[in-house]
Coordinates of C-alpha atoms and ligand atoms in Angstrom, one line a residue:
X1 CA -89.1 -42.5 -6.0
X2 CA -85.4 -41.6 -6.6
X3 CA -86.1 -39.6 -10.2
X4 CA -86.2 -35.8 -10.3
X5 CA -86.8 -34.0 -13.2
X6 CA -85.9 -30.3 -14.3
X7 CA -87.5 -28.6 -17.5
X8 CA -87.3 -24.8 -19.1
X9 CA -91.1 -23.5 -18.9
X10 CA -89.8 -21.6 -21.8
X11 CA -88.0 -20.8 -24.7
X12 CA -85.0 -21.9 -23.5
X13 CA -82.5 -19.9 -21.2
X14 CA -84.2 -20.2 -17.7
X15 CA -81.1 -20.8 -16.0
X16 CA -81.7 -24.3 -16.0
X17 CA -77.9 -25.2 -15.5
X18 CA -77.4 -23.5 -12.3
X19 CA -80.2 -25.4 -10.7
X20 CA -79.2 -28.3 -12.0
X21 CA -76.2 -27.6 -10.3
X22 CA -78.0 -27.2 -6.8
X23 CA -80.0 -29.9 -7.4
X24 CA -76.8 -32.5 -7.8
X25 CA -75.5 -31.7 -4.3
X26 CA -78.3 -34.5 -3.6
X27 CA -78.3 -36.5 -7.4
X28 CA -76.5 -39.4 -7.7
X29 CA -76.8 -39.4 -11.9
X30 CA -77.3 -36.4 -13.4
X31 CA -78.8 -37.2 -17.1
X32 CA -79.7 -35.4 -20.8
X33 CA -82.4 -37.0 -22.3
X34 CA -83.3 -34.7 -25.3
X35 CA -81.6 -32.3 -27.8
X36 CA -77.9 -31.9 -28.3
X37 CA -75.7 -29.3 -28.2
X38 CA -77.9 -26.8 -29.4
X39 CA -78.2 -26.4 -25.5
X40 CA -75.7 -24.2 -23.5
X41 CA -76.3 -24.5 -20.0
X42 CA -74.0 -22.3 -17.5
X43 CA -72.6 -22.9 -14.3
X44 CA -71.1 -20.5 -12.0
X45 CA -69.3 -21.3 -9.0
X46 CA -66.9 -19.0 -6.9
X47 CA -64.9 -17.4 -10.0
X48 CA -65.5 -19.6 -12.3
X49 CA -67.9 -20.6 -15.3
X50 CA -68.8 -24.0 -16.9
X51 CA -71.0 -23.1 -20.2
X52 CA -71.9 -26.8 -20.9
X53 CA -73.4 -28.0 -24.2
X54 CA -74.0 -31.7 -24.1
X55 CA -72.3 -33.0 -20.9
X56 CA -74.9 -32.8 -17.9
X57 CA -74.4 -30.1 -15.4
X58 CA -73.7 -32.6 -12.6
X59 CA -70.4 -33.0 -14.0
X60 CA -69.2 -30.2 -11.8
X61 CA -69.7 -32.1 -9.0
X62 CA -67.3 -34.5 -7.9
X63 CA -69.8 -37.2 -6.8
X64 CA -72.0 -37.7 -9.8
X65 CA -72.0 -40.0 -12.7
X66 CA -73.0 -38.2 -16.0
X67 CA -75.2 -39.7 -18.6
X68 CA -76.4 -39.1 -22.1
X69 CA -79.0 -40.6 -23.1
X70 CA -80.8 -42.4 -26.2
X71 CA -82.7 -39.3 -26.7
X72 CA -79.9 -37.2 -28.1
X73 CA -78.5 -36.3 -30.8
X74 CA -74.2 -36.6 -30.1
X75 CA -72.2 -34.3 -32.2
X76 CA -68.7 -36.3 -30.9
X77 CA -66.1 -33.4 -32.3
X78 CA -68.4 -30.8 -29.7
X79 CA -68.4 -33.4 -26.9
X80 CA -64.9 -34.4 -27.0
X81 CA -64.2 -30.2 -27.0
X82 CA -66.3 -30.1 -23.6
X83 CA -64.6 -33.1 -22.4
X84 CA -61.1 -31.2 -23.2
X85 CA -62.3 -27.9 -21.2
X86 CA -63.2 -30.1 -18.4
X87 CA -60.3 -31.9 -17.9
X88 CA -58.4 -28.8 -18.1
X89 CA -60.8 -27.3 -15.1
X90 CA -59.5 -30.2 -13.1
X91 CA -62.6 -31.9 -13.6
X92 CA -62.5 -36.1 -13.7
X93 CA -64.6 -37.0 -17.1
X94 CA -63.7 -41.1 -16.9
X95 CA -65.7 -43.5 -18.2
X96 CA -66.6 -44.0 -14.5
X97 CA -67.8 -40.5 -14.6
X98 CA -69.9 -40.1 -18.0
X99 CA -71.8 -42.8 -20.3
X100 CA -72.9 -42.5 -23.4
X101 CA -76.2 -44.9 -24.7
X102 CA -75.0 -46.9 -27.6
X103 CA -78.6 -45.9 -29.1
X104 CA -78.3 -42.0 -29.0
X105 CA -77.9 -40.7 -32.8
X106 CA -74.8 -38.8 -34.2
X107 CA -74.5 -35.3 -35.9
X108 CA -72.0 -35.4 -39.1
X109 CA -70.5 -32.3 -40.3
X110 CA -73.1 -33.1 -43.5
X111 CA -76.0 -32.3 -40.8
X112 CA -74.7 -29.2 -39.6
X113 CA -74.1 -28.3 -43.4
X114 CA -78.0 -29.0 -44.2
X115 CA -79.5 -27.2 -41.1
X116 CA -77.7 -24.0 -42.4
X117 CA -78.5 -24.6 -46.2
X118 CA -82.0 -25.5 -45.5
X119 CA -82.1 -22.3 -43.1
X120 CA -80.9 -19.9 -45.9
X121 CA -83.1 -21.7 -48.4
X122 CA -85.9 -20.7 -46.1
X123 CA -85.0 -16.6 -46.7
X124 CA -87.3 -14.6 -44.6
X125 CA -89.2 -17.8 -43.2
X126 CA -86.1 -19.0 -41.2
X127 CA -86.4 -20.8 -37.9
X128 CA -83.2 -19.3 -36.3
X129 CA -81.8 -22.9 -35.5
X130 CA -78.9 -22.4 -33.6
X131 CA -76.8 -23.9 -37.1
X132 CA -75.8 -27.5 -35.0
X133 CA -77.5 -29.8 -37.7
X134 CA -80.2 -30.9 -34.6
X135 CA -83.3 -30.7 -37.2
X136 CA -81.5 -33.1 -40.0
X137 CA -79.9 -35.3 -37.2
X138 CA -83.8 -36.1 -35.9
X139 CA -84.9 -35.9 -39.2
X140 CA -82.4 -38.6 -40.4
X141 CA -83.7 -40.9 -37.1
X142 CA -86.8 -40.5 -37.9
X143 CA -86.7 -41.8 -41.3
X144 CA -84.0 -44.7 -40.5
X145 CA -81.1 -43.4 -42.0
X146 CA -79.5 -41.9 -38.5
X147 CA -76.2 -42.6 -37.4
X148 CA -76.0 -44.1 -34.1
X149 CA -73.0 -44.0 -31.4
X150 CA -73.2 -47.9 -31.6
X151 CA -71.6 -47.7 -34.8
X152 CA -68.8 -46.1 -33.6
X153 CA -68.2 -49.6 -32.0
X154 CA -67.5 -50.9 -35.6
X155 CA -65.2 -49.2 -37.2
X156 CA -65.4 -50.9 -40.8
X157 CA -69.5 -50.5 -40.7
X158 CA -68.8 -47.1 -39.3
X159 CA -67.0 -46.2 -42.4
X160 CA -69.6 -47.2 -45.0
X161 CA -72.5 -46.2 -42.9
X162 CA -70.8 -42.3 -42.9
X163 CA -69.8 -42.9 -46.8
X164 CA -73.3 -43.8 -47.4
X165 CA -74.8 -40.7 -45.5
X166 CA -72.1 -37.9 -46.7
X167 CA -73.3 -39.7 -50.3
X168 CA -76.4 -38.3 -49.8
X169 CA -75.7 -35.7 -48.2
X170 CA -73.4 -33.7 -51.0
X171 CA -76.4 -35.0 -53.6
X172 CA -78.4 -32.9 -51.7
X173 CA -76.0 -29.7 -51.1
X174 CA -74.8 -29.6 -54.4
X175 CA -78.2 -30.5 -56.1
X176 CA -80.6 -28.9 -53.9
X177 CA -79.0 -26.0 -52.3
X178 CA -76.5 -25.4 -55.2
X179 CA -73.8 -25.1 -52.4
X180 CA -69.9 -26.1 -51.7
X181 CA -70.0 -30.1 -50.7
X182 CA -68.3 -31.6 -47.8
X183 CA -64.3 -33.4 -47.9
X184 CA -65.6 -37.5 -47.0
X185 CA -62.7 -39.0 -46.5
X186 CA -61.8 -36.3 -44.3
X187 CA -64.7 -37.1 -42.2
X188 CA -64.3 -40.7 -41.9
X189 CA -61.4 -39.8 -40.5
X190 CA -62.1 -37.6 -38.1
X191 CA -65.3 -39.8 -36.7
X192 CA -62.4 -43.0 -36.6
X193 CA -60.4 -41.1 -34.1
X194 CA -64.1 -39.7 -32.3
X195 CA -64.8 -43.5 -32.3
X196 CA -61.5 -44.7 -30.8
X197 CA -61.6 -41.9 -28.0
X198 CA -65.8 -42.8 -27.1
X199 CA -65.9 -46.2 -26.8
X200 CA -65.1 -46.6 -23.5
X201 CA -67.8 -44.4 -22.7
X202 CA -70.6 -46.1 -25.0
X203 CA -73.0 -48.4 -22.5
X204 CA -76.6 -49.4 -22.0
X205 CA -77.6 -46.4 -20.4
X206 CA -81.4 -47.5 -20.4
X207 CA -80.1 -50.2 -18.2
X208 CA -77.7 -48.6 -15.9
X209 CA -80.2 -46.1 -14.9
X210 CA -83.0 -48.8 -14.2
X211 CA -80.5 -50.4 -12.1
X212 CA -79.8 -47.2 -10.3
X213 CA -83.5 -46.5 -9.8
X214 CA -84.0 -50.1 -8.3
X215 CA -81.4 -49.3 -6.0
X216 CA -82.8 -46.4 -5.1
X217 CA -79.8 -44.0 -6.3
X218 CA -81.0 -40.4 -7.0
X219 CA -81.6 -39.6 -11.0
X220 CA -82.1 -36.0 -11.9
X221 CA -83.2 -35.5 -15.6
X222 CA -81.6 -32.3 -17.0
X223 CA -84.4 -31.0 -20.1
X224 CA -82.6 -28.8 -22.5
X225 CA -84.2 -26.0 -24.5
X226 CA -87.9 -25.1 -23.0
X227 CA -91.1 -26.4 -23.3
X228 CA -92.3 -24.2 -25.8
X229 CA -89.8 -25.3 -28.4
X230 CA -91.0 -29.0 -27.9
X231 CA -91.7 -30.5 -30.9
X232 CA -95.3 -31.9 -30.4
X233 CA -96.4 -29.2 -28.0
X234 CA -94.5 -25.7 -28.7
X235 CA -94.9 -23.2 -30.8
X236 CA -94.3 -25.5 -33.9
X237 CA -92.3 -24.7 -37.0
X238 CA -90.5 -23.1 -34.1
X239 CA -89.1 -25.1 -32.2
X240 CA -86.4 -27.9 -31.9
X241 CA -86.8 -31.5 -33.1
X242 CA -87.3 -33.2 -29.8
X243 CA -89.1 -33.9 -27.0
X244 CA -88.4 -31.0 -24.3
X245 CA -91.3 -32.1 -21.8
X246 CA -91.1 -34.2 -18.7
X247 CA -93.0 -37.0 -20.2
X248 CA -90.0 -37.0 -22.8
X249 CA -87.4 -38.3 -19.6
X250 CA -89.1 -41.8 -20.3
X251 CA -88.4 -42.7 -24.3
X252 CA -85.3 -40.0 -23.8
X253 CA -83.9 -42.4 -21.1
X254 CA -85.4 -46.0 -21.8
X255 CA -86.6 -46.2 -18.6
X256 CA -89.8 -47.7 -17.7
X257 CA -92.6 -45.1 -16.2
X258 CA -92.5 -44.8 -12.3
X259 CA -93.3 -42.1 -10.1
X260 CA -91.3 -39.1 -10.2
X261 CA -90.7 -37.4 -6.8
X262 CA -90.1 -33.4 -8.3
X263 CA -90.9 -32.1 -11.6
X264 CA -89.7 -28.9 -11.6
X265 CA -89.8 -26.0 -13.4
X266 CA -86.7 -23.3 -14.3
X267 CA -88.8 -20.2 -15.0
X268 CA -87.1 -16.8 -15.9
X269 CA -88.5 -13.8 -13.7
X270 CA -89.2 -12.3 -17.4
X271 CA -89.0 -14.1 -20.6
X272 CA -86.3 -14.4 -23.6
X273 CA -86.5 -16.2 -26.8
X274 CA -83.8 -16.6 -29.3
X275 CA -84.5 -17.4 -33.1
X276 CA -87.9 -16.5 -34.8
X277 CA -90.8 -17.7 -34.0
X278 CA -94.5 -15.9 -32.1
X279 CA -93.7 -14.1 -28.8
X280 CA -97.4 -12.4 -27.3
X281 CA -95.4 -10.3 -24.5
X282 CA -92.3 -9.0 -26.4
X283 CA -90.5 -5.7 -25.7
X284 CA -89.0 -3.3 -27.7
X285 CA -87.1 -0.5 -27.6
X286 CA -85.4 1.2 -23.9
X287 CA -87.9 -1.5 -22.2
X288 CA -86.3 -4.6 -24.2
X289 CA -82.4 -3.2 -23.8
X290 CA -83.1 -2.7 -20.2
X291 CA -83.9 -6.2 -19.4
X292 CA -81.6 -7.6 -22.4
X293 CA -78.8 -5.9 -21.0
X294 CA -75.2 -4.6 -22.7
X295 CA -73.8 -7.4 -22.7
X296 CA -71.3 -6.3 -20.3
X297 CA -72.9 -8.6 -17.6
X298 CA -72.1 -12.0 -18.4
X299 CA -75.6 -13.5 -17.7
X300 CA -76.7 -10.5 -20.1
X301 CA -79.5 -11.9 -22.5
X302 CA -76.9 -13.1 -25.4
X303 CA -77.1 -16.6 -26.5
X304 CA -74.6 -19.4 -25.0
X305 CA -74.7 -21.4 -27.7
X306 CA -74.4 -18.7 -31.0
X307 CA -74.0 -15.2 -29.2
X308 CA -77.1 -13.8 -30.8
X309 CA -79.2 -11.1 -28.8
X310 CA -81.9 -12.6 -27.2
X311 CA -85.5 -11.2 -27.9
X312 CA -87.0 -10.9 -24.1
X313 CA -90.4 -9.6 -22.3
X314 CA -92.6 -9.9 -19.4
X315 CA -93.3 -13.1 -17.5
X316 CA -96.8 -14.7 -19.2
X317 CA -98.7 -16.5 -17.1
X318 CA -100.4 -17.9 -19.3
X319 CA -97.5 -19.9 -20.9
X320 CA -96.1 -20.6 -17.3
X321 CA -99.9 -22.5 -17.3
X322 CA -99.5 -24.3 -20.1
X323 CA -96.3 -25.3 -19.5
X324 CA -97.5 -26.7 -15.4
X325 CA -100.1 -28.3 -17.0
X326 CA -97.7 -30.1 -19.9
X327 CA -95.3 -31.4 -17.5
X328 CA -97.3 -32.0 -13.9
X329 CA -94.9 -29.5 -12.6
X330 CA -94.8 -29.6 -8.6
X331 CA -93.1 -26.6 -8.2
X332 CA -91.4 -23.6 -10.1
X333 CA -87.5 -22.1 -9.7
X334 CA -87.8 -18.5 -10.1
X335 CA -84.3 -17.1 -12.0
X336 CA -82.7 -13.5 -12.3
X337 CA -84.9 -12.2 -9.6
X338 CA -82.1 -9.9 -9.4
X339 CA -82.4 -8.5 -13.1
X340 CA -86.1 -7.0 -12.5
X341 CA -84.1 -4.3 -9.6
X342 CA -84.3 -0.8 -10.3
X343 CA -87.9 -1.1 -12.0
X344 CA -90.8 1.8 -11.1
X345 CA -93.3 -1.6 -11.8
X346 CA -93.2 -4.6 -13.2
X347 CA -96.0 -6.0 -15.5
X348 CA -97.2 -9.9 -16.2
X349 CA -99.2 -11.2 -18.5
X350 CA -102.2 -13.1 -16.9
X351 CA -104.2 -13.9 -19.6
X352 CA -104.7 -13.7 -23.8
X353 CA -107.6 -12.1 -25.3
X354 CA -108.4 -13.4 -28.7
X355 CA -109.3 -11.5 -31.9
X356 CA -113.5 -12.0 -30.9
X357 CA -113.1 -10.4 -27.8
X358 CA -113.0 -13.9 -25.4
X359 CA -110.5 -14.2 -22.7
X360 CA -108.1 -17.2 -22.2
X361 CA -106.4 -18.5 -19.2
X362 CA -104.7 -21.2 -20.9
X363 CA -106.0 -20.9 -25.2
X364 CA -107.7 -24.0 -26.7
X365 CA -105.4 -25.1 -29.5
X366 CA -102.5 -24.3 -26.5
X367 CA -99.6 -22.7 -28.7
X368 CA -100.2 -22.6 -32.1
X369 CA -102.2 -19.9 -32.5
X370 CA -99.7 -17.3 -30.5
X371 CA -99.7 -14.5 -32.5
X372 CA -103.3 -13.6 -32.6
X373 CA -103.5 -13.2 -29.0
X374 CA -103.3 -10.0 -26.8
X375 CA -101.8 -10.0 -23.9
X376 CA -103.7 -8.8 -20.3
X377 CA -101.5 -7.4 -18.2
X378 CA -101.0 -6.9 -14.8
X379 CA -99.1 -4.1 -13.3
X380 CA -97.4 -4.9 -9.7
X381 CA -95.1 -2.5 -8.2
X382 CA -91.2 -2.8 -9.0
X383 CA -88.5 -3.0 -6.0
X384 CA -85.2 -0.4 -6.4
X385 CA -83.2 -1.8 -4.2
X386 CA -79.9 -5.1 -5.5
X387 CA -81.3 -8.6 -4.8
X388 CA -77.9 -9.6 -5.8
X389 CA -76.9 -9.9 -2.0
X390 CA -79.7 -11.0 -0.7
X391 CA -79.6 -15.0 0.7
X392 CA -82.6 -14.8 3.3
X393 CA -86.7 -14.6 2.2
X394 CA -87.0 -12.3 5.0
X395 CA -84.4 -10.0 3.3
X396 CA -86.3 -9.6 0.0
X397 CA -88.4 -6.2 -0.4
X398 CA -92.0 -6.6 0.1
X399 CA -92.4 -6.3 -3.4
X400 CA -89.9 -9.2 -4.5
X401 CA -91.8 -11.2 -1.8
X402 CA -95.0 -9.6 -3.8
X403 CA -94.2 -10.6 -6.9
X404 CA -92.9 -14.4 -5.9
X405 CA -96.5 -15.0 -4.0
X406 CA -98.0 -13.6 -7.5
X407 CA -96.4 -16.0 -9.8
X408 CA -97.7 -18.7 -7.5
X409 CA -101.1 -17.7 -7.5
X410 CA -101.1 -17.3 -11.1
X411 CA -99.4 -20.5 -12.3
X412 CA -100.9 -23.1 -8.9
X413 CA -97.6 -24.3 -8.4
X414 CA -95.6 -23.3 -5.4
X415 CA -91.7 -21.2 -6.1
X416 CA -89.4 -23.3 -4.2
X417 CA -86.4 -21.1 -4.5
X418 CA -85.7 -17.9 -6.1
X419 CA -81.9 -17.1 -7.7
X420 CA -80.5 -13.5 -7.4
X421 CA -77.6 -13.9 -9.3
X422 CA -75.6 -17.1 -11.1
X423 CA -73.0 -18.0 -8.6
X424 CA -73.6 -21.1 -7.0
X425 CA -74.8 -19.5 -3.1
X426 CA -77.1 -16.4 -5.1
X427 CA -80.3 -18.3 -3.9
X428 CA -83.3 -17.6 -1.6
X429 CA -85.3 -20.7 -0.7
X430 CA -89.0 -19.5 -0.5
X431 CA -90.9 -20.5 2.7
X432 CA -94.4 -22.3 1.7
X433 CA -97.3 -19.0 1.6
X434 CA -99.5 -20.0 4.4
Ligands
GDP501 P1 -80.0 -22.5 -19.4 O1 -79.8 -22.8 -20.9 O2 -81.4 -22.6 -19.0 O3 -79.1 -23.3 -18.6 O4 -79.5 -21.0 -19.2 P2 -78.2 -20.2 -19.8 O5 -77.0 -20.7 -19.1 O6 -78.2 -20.4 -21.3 O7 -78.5 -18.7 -19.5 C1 -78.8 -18.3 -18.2 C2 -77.8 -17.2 -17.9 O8 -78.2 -16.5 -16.8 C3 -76.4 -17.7 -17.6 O9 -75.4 -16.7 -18.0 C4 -76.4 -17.8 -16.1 O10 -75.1 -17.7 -15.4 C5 -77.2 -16.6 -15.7 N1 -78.1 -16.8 -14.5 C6 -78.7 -17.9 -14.0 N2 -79.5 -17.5 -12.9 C7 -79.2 -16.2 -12.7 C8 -79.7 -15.3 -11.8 O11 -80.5 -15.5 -10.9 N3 -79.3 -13.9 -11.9 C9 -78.4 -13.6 -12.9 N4 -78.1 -12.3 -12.9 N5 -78.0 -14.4 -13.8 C10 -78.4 -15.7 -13.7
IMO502 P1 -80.9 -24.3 -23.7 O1 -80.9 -25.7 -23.3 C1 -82.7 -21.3 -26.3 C2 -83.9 -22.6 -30.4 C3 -83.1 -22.0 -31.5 C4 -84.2 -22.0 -32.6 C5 -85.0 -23.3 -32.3 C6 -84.5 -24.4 -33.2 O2 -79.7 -23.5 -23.6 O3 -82.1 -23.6 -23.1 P2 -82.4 -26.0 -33.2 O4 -80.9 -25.6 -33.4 O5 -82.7 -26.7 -32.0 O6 -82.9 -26.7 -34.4 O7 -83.1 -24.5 -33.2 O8 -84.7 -23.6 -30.9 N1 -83.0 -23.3 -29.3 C7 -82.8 -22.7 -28.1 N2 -83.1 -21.5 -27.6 N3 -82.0 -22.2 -25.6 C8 -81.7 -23.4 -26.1 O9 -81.2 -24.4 -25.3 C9 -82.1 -23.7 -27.4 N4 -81.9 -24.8 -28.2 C10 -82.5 -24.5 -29.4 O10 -82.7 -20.7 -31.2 O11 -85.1 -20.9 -32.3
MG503 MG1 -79.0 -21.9 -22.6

């Protein structure tokens, strides 16, 4: 069947854009189906960078037709920013280019104003959203008071719809959170001139992408965030508010369950996490700055979205598991290869032991009990020499082929292609072990 999927095995941050960039030379529609722009997927090619937030990575392609679908939540002042930056990369965004499902939800400026009260309400016990008002935007769906982009279709219902909501929403800023409240005429404003720009973009894309399927047209589903920040199956308060796994493409897209060809998996050679939240093989110290990088690189471990340093450690296996068995993963994409250069070893988690002493390839309540695990680590030896030239299997050290045949072994899934670096051609496809 024509449907590809691509998920973070992660926390987010696994160089899922670039694949998905490698992965539309052969995609017909390249399409979001959870989150919003919390996400910040980059694309390098040649000299140039793409850091995309809500548009799907595709879009750097000339042949493909973007989509966003019901499962988002829009914020329509960041996408029409992104659509501005690509049009001034030379890049065609047309409505012939990029839909927009009438039944995806908005963000208002009022949810971006509760996520960050509610966060410093919370003190110490904060989340570490990324501040783009993605919790009350689900929240509000979830309890049928969303905003949806088919209202931007009516533009005297828009206008009392967002009255309504920015209603409730200064009750609750000025009476909860004791803070400023928003401007709402302002607002109603703004979203008329949103509305009047989107339309043409606003479609069925439930049914556009069925008909594509039929017609045997290649879909690739681009997950944002990482598994482990799912809602139902990460490591829950922290995580986002939607539906990160594979099974998630189906309500995300409206499209009816049929076979999927790939599910694959962007995993990060080591591991990063940004916001608060358990984390068994965590660095600190020289160890943590060594993989976290300066910042001088750009692909250093710095947020895309917010800029914050990203927390990062070794590879566990035992997540990498979890996350193959939460998605049917067929195969894994190995990232930043290049990054783990210049280490005497390297060391992987390959399984938990819990506080009685009993070991755990994969733990029984899966993630929620993270932080009262040890990790068991395994120590394989490190390779000095740069990766970041490196385009042929055969042209890896042994110990980068080492490590590659290890990750399969531990996870079950084979590594179809490893990067060594974010430009487009920085790839090594990996031949199947024998
Ligand atoms: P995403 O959210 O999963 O799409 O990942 P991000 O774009 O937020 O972060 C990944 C960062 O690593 C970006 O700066 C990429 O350009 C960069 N990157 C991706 N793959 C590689 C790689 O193999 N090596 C290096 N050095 N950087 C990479
Ligand atoms: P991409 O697609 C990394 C994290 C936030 C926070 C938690 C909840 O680039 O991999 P939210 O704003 O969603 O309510 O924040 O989720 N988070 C991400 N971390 N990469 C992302 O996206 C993320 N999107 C959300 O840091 O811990
Ligand atoms: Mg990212």
């Amino acid at each position: 069947m024509p449907l590809n999927i691509l998920v973070g095995t992660q926390w987010g941050d696994e160089g899922k854009g670039r694949i998905v960039d490698l992965l539309s030379a052969e995609s017909d529609y390249v399409v979001r189906y959870n989150g919003g722009d919390n996400a910040g997927h980059t694309v390098t090619v040649g000299d140039e960078t793409f850091k995309l937030h809500l548009i799907p990575s595709g879009i750097v392609h000339k042949h493909t037709i973007g989509a966003l679908g019901n499962g988002l939540v829009i914020n329509p002042k960041s996408l029409l920013a992104e659509m501005e930056m690509l049009k001034e990369a030379g890049i065609d965004i047309s409505p012939q280019r990029l839909q927009i499902s009438y039944a995806a939800h908005l963000i208002t400026p009022g949810h971006i104003a509760l996520d960050r009260a509610r966060e410093a309400a919370r003190g110490t016990g904060q989340i570490g959203t990324t501040g783009r008002g993605i919790g009350p935007a689900y929240t509000d769906k979830a309890s049928r008071n969303g905003l949806r982009v088919f209202d931007l279709l009516d533009e005297k219902n828009l206008a009392e719809k967002l009255k309504t909501h920015l209603d409730q929403v200064n009750h609750r800023l000025s009476s909860i959170y004791q803070t400023g409240t928003l401007d709402e005429k302002e607002i109603i404003q703004e979203f008329m001139e949103y509305a009047r720009v989107l339309k043409p973009y606003i479609v069925d894309v439930a049914a556009t992408l069925t008909e594509a399927l039929s017609a045997q047209k290649m879909v690739l589903a681009e997950g944002a965030q990482g598994i482990l920040l799912d809602i139902d199956h990460g490591s829950y308060p922290y995580v986002t508010s939607s539906n990160v796994t594979a099974t998630g493409v189906f309500t995300g897209l409206g499209i009816g369950i049929c076979p999927v060809e790939r599910v694959i998996g962007a995993t990060k050679a080591f591991q990063s996490r940004v916001g608060a939240g358990p984390f068994p093989t965590e660095l600190e110290g020289e160890q943590a700055n060594r993989l976290r990088g300066t910042g001088s690189n750009p692909w250093d471990e710095f947020g895309t979205t917010t800029g914050r340093p990203r927390r990062v450690g070794w590879l566990d296996g035992v997540l990498l598991r979890y996350a193959v068995r939460l998605n049917g993963l067929t195969e894994l994409v190995l990232t930043k290869m290049d990054v783990l250069s210049g280490l005497p070893e390297i060391q992987v988690c390959t399984a938990y032991r819990a506080v009685d002493g009993k070991t755990y390839e994969i733990p029984p309540m899966g993630v929620t009990t993270l932080e009262t695990y040890q990790p068991i680590y395994e120590t394989l030896p490190g390779w000095q020499e740069d990766l970041m030239r490196v385009r042929r299997w055969e042209d890896l050290p042994q110990a980068a082929q080492a490590y590659i045949r290890f990750v399969e072994k531990m996870s079950g899934v084979p590594v179809c292609l490893a990067s060594v670096g974010p430009e487009r051609s920085q790839v090594v496809e990996v031949p199947r072990d024998a």
